[in-house]
Coordinates of C-alpha atoms and ligand atoms in Angstrom, one line a residue:
X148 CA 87.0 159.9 79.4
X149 CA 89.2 159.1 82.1
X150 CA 93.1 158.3 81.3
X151 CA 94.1 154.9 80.5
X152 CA 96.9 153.0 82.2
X153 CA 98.8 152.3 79.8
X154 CA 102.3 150.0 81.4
X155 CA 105.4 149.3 79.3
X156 CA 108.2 146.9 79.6
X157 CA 111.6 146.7 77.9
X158 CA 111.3 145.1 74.7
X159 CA 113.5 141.9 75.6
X160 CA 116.5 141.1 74.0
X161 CA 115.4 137.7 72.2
X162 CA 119.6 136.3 72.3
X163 CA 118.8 134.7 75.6
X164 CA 115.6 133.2 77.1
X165 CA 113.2 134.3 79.8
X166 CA 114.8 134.9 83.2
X167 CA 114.6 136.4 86.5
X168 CA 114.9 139.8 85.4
X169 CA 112.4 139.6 82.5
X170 CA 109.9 137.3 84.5
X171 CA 110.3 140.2 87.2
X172 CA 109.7 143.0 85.0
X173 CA 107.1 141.7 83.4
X174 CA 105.4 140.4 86.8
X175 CA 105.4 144.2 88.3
X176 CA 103.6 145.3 84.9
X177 CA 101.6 142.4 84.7
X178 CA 99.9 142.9 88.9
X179 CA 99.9 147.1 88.2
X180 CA 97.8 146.5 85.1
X181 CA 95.6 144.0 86.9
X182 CA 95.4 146.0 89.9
X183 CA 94.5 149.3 87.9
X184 CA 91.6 147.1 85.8
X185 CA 90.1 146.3 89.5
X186 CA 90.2 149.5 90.2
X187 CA 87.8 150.3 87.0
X188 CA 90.5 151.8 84.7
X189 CA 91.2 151.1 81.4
X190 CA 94.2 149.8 81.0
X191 CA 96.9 148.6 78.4
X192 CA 99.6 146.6 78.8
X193 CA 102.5 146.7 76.4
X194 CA 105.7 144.0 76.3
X195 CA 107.4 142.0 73.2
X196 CA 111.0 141.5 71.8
X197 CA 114.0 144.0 70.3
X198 CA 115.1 142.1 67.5
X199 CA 118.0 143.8 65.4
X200 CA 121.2 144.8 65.9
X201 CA 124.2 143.1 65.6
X202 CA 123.8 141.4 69.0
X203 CA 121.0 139.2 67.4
X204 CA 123.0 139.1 64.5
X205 CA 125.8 137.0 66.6
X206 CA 123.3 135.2 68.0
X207 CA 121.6 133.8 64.9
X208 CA 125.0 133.4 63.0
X209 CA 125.9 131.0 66.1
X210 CA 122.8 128.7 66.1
X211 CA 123.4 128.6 62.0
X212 CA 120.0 130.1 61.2
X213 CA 119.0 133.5 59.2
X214 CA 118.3 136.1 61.8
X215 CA 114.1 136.3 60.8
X216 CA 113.8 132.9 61.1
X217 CA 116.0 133.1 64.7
X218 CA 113.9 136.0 66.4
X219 CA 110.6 133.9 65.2
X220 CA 111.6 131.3 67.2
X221 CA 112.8 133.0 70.5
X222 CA 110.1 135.5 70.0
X223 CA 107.8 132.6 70.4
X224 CA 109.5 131.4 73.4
X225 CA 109.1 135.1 75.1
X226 CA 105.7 135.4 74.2
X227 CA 104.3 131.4 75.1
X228 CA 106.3 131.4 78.3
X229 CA 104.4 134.7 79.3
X230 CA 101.3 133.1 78.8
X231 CA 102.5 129.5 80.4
X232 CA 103.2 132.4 83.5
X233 CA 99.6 134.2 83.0
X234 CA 100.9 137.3 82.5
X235 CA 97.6 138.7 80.6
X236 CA 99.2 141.7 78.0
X237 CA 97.4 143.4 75.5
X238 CA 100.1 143.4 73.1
X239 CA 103.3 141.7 72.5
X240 CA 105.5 143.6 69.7
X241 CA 108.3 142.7 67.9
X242 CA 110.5 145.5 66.3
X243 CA 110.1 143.6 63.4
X244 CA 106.2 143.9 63.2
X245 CA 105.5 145.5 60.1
X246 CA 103.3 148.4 61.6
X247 CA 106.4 149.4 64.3
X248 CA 108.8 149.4 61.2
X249 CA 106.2 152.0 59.9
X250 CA 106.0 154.0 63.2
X251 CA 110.1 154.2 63.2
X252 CA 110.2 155.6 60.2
X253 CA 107.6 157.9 60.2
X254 CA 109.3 159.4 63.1
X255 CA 112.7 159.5 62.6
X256 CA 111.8 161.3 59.0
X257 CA 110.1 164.1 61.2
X258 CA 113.1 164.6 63.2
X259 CA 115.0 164.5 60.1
X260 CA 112.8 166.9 58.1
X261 CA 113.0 169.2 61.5
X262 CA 116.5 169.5 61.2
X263 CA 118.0 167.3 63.8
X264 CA 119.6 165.0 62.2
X265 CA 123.3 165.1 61.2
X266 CA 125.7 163.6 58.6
X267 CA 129.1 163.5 60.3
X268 CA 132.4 161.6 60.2
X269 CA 133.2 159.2 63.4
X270 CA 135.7 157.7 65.4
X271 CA 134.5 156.0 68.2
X272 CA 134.7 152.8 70.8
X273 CA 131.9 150.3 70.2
X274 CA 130.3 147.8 73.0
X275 CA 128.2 145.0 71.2
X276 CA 126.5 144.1 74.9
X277 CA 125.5 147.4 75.1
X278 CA 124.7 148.2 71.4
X279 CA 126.6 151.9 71.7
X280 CA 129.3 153.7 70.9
X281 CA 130.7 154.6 74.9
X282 CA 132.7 157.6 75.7
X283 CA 136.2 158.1 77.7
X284 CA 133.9 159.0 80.7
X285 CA 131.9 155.5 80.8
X286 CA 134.9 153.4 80.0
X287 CA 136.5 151.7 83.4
X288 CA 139.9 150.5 82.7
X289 CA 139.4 150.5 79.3
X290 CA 136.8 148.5 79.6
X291 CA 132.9 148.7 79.2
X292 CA 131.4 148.4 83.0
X293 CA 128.4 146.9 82.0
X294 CA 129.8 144.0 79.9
X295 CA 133.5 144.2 81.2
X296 CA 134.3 143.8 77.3
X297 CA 137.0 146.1 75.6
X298 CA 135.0 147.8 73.2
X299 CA 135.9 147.7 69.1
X300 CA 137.6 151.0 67.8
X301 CA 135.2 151.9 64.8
X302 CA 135.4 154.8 62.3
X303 CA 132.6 155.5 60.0
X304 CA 130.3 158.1 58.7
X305 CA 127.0 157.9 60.1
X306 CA 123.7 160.0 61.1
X307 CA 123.8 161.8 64.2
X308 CA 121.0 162.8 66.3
X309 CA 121.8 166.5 67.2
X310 CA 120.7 165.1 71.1
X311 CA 122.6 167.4 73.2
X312 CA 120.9 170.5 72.1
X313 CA 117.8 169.1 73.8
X314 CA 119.4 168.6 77.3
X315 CA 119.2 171.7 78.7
X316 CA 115.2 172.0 78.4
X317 CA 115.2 168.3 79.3
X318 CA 116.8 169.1 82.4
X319 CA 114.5 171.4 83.3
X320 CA 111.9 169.8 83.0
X321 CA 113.0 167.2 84.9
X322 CA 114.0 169.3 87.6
X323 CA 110.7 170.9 87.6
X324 CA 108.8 168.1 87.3
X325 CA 110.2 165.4 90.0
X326 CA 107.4 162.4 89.1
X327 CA 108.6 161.9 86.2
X328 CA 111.6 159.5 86.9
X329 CA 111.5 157.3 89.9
X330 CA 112.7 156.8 92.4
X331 CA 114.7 159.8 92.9
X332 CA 118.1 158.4 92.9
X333 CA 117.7 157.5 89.5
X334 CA 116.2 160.7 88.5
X335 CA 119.7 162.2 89.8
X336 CA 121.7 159.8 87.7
X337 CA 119.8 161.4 84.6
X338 CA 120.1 164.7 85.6
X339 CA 124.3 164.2 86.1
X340 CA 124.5 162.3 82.4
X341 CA 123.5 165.5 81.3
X342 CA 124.9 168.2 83.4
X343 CA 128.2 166.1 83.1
X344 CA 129.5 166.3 79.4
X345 CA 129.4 162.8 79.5
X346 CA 127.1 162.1 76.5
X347 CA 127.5 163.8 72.9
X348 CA 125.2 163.3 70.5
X349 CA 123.5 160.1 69.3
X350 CA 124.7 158.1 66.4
X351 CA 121.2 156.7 65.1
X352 CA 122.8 154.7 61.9
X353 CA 124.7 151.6 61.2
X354 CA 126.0 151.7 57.3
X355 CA 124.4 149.0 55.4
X356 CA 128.0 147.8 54.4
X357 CA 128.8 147.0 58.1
X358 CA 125.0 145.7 59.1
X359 CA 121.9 144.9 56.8
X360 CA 119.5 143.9 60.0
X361 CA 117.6 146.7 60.9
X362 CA 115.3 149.5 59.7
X363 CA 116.4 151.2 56.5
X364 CA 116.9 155.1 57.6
X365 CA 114.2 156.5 55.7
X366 CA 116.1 159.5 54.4
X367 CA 119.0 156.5 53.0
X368 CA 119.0 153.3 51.4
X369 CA 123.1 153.3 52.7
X370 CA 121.7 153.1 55.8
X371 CA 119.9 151.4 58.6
X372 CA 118.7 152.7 61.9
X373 CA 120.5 152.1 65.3
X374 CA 119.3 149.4 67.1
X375 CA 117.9 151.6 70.2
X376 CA 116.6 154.7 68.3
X377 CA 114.2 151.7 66.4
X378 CA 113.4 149.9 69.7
X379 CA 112.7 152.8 71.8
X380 CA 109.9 154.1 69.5
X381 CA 107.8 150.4 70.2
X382 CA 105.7 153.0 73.2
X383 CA 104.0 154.8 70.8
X384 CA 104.1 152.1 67.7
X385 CA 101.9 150.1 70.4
X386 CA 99.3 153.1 70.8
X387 CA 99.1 153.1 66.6
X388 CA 101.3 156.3 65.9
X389 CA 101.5 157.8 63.7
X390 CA 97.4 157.4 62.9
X391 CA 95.1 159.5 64.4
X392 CA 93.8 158.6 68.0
X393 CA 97.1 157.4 69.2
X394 CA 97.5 160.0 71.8
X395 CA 94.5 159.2 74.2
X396 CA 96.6 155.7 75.3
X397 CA 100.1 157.7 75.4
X398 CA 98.3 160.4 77.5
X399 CA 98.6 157.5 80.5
X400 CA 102.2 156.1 79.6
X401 CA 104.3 154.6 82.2
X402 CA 107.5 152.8 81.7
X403 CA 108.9 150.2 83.4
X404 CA 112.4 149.3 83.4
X405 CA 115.4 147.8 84.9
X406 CA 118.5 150.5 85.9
X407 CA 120.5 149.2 83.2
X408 CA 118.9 150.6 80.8
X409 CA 118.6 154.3 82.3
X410 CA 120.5 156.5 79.9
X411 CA 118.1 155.4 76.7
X412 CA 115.2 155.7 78.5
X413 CA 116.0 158.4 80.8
X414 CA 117.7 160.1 78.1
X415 CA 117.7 159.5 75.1
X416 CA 113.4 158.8 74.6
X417 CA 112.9 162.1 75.9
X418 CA 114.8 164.3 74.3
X419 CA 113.7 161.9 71.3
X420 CA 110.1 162.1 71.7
X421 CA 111.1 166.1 72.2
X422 CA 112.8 166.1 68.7
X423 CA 109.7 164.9 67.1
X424 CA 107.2 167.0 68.6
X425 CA 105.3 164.4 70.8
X426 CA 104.4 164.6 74.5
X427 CA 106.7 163.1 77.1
X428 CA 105.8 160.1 79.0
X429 CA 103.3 160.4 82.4
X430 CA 106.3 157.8 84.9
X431 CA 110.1 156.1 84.5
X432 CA 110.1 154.0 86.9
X433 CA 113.1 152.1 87.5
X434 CA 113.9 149.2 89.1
X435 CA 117.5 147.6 90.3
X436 CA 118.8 143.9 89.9
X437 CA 118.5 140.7 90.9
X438 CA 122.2 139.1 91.4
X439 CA 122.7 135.0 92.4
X440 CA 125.6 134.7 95.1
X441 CA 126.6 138.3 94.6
X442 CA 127.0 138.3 90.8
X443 CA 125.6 139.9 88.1
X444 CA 123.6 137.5 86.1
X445 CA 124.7 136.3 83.0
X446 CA 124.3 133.8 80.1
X447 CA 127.9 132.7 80.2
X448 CA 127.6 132.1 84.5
X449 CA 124.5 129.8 84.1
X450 CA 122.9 131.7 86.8
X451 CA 120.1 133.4 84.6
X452 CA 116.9 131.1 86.8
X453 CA 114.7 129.7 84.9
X454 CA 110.8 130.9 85.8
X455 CA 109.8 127.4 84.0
X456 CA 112.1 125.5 86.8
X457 CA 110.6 127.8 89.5
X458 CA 107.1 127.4 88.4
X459 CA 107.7 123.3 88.0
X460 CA 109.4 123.6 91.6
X461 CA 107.3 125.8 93.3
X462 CA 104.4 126.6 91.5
X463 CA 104.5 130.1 89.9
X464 CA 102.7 131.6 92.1
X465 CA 105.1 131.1 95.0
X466 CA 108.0 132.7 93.2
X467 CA 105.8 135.9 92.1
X468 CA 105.4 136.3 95.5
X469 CA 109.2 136.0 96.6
X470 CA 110.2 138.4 93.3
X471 CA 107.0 141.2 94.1
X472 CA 107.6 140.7 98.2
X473 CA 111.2 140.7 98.7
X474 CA 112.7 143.3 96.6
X475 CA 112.3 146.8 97.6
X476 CA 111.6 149.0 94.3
X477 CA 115.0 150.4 92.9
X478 CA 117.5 148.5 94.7
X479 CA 119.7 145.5 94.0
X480 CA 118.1 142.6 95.9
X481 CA 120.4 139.0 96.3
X482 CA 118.4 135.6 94.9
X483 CA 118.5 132.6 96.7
X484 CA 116.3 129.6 96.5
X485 CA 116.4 129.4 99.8
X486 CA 115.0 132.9 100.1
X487 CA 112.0 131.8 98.2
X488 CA 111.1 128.8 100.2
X489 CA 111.3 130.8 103.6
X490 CA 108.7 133.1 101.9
X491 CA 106.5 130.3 100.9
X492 CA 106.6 128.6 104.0
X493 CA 106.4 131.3 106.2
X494 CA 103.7 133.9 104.6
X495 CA 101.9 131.9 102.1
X496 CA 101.9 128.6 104.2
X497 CA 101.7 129.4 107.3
X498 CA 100.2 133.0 107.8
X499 CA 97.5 132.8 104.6
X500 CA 96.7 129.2 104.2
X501 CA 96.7 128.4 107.8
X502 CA 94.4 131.2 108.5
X503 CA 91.9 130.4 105.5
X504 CA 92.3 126.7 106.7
X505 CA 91.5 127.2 110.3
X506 CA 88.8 129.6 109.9
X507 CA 86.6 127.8 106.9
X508 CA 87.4 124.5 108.7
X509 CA 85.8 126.1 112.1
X510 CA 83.0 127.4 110.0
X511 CA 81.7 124.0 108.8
X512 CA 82.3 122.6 112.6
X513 CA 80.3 125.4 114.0
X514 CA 77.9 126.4 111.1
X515 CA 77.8 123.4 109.1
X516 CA 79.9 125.1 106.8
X517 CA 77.2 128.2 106.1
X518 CA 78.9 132.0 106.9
X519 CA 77.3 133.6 109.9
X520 CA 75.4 136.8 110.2
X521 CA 77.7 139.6 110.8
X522 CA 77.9 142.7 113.5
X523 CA 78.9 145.3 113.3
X524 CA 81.7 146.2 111.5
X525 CA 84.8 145.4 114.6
X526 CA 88.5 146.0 114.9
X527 CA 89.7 143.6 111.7
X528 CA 87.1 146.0 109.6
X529 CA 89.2 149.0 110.6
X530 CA 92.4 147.2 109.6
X531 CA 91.2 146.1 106.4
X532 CA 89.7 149.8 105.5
X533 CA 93.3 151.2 106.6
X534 CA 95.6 148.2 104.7
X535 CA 92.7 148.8 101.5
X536 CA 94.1 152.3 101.4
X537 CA 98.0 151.9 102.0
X538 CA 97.7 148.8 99.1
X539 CA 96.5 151.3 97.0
X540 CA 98.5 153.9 97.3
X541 CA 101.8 151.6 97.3
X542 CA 100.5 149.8 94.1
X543 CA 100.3 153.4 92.3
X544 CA 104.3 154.1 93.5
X545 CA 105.0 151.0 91.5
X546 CA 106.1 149.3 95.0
X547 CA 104.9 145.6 95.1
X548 CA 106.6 145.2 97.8
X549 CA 105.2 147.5 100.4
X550 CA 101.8 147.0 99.1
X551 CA 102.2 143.2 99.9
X552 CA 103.8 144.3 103.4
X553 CA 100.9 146.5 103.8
X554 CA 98.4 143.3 102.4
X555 CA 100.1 140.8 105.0
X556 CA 99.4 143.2 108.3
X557 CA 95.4 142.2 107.8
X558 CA 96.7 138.9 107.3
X559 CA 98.4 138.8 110.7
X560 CA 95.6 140.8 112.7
X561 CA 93.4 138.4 111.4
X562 CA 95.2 135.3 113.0
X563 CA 96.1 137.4 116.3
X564 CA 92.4 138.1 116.4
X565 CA 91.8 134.5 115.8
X566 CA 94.1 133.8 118.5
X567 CA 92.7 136.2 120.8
X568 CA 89.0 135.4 120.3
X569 CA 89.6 131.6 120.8
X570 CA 86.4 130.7 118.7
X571 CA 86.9 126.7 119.7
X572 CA 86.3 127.9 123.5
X573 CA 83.2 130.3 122.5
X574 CA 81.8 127.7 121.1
X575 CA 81.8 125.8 124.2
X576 CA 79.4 127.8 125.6
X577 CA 76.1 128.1 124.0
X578 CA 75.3 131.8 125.2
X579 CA 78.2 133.0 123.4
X580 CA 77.0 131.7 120.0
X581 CA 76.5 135.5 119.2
X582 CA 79.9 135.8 119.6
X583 CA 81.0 133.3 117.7
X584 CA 78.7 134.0 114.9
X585 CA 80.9 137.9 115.1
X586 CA 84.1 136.7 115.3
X587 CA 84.0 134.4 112.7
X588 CA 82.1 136.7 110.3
X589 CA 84.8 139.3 110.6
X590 CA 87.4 137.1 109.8
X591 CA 86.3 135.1 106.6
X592 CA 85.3 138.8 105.5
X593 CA 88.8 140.3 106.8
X594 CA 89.9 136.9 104.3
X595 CA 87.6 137.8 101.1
X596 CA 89.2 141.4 101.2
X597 CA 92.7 139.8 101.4
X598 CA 91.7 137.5 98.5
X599 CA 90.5 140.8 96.5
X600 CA 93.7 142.7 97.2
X601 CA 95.8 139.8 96.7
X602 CA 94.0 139.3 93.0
X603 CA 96.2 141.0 91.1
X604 CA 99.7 139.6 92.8
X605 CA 98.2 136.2 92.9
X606 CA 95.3 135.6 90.6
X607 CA 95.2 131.7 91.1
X608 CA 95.6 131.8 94.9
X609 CA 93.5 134.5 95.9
X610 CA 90.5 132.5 93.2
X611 CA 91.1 129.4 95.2
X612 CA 90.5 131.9 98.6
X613 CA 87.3 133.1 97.2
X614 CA 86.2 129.6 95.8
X615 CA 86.9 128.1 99.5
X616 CA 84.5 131.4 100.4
X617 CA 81.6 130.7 98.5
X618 CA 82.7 132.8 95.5
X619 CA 80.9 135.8 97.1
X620 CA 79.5 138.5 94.6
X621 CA 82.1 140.7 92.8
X622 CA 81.9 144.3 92.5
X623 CA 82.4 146.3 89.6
X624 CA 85.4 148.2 91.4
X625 CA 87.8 147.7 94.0
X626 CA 86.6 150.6 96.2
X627 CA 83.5 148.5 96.5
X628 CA 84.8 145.4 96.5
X629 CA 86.8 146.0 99.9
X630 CA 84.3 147.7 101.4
X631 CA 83.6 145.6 104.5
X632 CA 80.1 144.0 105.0
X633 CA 80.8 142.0 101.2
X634 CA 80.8 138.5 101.9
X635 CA 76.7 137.6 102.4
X636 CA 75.6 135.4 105.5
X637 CA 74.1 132.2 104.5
X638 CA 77.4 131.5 101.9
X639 CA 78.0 128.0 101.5
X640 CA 81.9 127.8 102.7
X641 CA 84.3 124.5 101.6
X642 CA 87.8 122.9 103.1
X643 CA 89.7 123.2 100.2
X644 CA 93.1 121.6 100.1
X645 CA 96.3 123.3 101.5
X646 CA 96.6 126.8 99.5
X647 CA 100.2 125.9 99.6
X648 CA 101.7 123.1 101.4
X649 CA 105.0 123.6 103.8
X650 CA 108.2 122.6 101.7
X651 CA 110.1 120.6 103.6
X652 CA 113.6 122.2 104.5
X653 CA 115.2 119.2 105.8
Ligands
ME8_862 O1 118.1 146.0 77.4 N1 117.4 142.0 87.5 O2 116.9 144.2 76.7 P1 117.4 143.1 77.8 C1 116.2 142.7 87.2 N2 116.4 145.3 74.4 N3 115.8 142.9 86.0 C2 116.6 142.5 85.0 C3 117.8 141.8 85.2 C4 118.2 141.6 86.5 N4 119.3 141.0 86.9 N5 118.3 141.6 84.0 C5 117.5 142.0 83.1 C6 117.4 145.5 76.6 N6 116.4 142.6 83.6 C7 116.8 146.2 75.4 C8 115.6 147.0 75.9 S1 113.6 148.7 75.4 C9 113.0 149.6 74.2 C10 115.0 147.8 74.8 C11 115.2 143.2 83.0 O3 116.9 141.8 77.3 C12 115.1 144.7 83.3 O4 113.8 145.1 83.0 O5 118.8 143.2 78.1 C13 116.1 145.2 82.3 O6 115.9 146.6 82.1 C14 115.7 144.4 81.0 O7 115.4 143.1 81.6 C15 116.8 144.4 80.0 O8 116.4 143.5 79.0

């Protein structure tokens, strides 16, 4: 039994509707977990919505509904405008799902009955955007950095999370074991939150007098459970903790998150998942923001983009491509519209559909259409062997990016080769037929590879390529499949219409 890929997203804050940041997220895991099913893995793909708190209190008090009948709705809008987007997950969960309520419980009790769990007295500054209690050291001005909100001066008994006694082997381990958050930068960030004395210990409850929506703490009907130390434990709900044979899909866990959200997931989960006795995750990997015109988005700017006004703009397709190709894993990246036509003009338009035109359209002028018999294996084979390998190892670093960079160099040697070769004047001369038969061989098969790689980024596009091919044979894995020599002479090629037509900058 091999290990499963098992890929996580944030559970989505329901308060506001799908955006760039979500639709991003959720992209990455969406092309990683079809890239890894290619590749003949099992896989499992995890996303859904975080649903209490007092955040989504707020926001169901201010559309005037009760906050189940609130997070149906948005849930709903989460979940059908993933599948509008055909992002293909296995699950979507709600921290309201009856079995996840289960899991939560069933946890925290362990911790509790293990001894890590405190009653104390508190004083403390409260940030509603952030859902926590912040210390001195995180405040800027007085003021939360995140949210630039001041945050509410609360004082009440609650449970604490003894958290900080678990730092010091978290650290270790961390130190030791370098994979486990990336990239590195990030990793460092963890490693000063708790070398710093920055954090305390973790304030799990909210008294029932103050807030009702949540988990009750198992332990205390006074009492429900903090709106992060319910969400967080969605990874293993998903995997069916706490029954038996949840462990072989955790055994392949990877997380994927935005670096907002670092400290619970680079700090608290752990030394959570610690507390209760269950194995770390396998990968964090963390990812940085999208900002419009230099700002941060947010509901109250308006600039939040809209992946239903992309896709009726664009097409979907064309703005995966811009959010996969242009941001470089783990750093801020700027948005502009203008950004994702370039991208759609220049590599989709021009340097993919322009090849795929101007080959299949020379097949059916020179071979009615029919793919020739091949040679063997040339100069655009080598390429695609090397760019095979590089996509792979790029996709399994969580980069999108470079694997797309990687995917677009057989792109371009295909039309300088096209270039070079000059089929239109072999086939001027009948005793180069040979030739021509060669040249354009390697470079609808240099195309089907591209279309096989390019599945999981671009499942509709790179069906369309291999439709225009003759819908050659698929292989079982994606080690075969771009092994050169797969598209089979005597294929029946069409003209298809543009893959995406030039937008008109004007
Ligand atoms: O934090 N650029 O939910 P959330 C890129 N419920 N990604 C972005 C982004 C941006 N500008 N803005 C948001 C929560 N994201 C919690 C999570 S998990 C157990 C609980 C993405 O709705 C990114 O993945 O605020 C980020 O981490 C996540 O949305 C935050 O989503």
């Amino acid at each position: 039994m091999t290990t499963p890929f098992y890929v996580t997203t944030p559970l989505y804050y329901p308060n506001a509707q799908p955006h760039i940041g979500s639709t991003y997220t959720t992209a990455i895991a969406d092309t990683l977990t079809r890239y890894h099913r290619a590749a003949g893995e099992e896989v499992f793909f995890v996303t859904g919505t975080d649903e209490h708190g007092e955040k989504m209190l707020e926001a169901a008090r201010e559309a005037g509904l009760e906050p189940k009948a609130f997070v149906d709705g948005m849930a709903e809008r989460f979940s059908s405008t993933w599948k509008q987007l055909g992002f293909e997950y296995d699950r979507f969960i709600r921290t309201t799902d009856a079995d996840h309520v289960r899991a939560v419980q069933h946890l925290w009790q362990t911790i509790y009955d293990r001894g890590d769990v405190e009653f104390r007295e508190y004083t403390g500054r409260y940030c509603v955007g952030c859902e926590a209690y912040l210390t001195d050291r995180e405040l800027v001005d007085g003021q939360c950095a995140q949210h630039l909100t001041e945050p509410e001066e609360r004082s009440e008994s609650n449970y604490f999370f003894k958290m900080t006694s678990y730092f010091d082997d978290w650290v270790e381990h961390l130190e030791s074991h370098p994979e486990l958050v990336t990239p590195t930068r990030y990793r460092n960030e963890a490693l000063a939150l708790m070398k710093g004395g920055v954090l305390g210990d973790l304030c799990i409850t909210r008294p029932v007098e103050r807030l009702t929506w949540g988990i009750p703490a198992p332990w205390d009907d006074d009492y429900v459970l903090y709106v992060w130390t319910d969400a967080l434990v969605n990874y293993v709900t998903a995997t069916g903790y706490p029954e038996a044979g949840w462990e072989e899909r955790w055994s392949g866990v990877h997380h994927l998150i935005g670096k907002d959200i670092l400290k619970p997931h680079a700090v608290f989960w752990p030394t959570i998942l610690r507390a209760a006795g269950l194995p770390l995750f396998q990968g964090l990997h963390v990812h940085g923001h999208w900002n419009v015109e230099n700002q941060k988005i947010s509901k109250s700017l308006g600039n939040l983009v809209d992946p239903h006004v992309m896709d009726e703009k664009y097409g979907f397709e064309g703005f995966r491509y811009y959010l996969l190709r242009d941001m470089s894993f783990g750093t801020d990246t700027g948005f502009s519209e203008s950004g994702v036509v370039r991208r759609i003009n220049d590599d989709l338009a021009n340097d993919l559909g322009n090849l795929l035109n101007r080959s299949v359209s020379m097949t059916g002028r020179y071979f009615d259409g029919v793919v020739p018999e091949a040679s063997e294996p040339g100069e655009l084979a080598e390429v695609a062997t090397r760019v095979a390998a590089d996509v792979d190892r790029h996709v399994r670093e969580f980069s999108t990016q470079r694997a797309l960079t990687a995917l677009w160099e057989l792109v371009s040697a295909g039309n300088k080769y096209v270039d070079a070769q000059a089929p239109w004047k072999l086939a001027k001369e009948p005793e180069q037929r040979r030739e021509l038969e060669r040249v354009l061989y390697d470079v609808l098969e240099s195309l089907r590879i591209t279309a096989v790689l390019l599945a999981p980024f671009l499942p509709g596009t790179a069906a369309r390529i291999l439709g225009s091919l003759g819908d050659p044979p698929t292989a079982a894995t994606l080690a075969e499949a771009t092994r050169w020599g797969g598209l089979p002479a005597g294929t029946s090629t069409q003209v298809i219409p543009a893959l995406f037509p030039r937008i008109d900058t004007d």
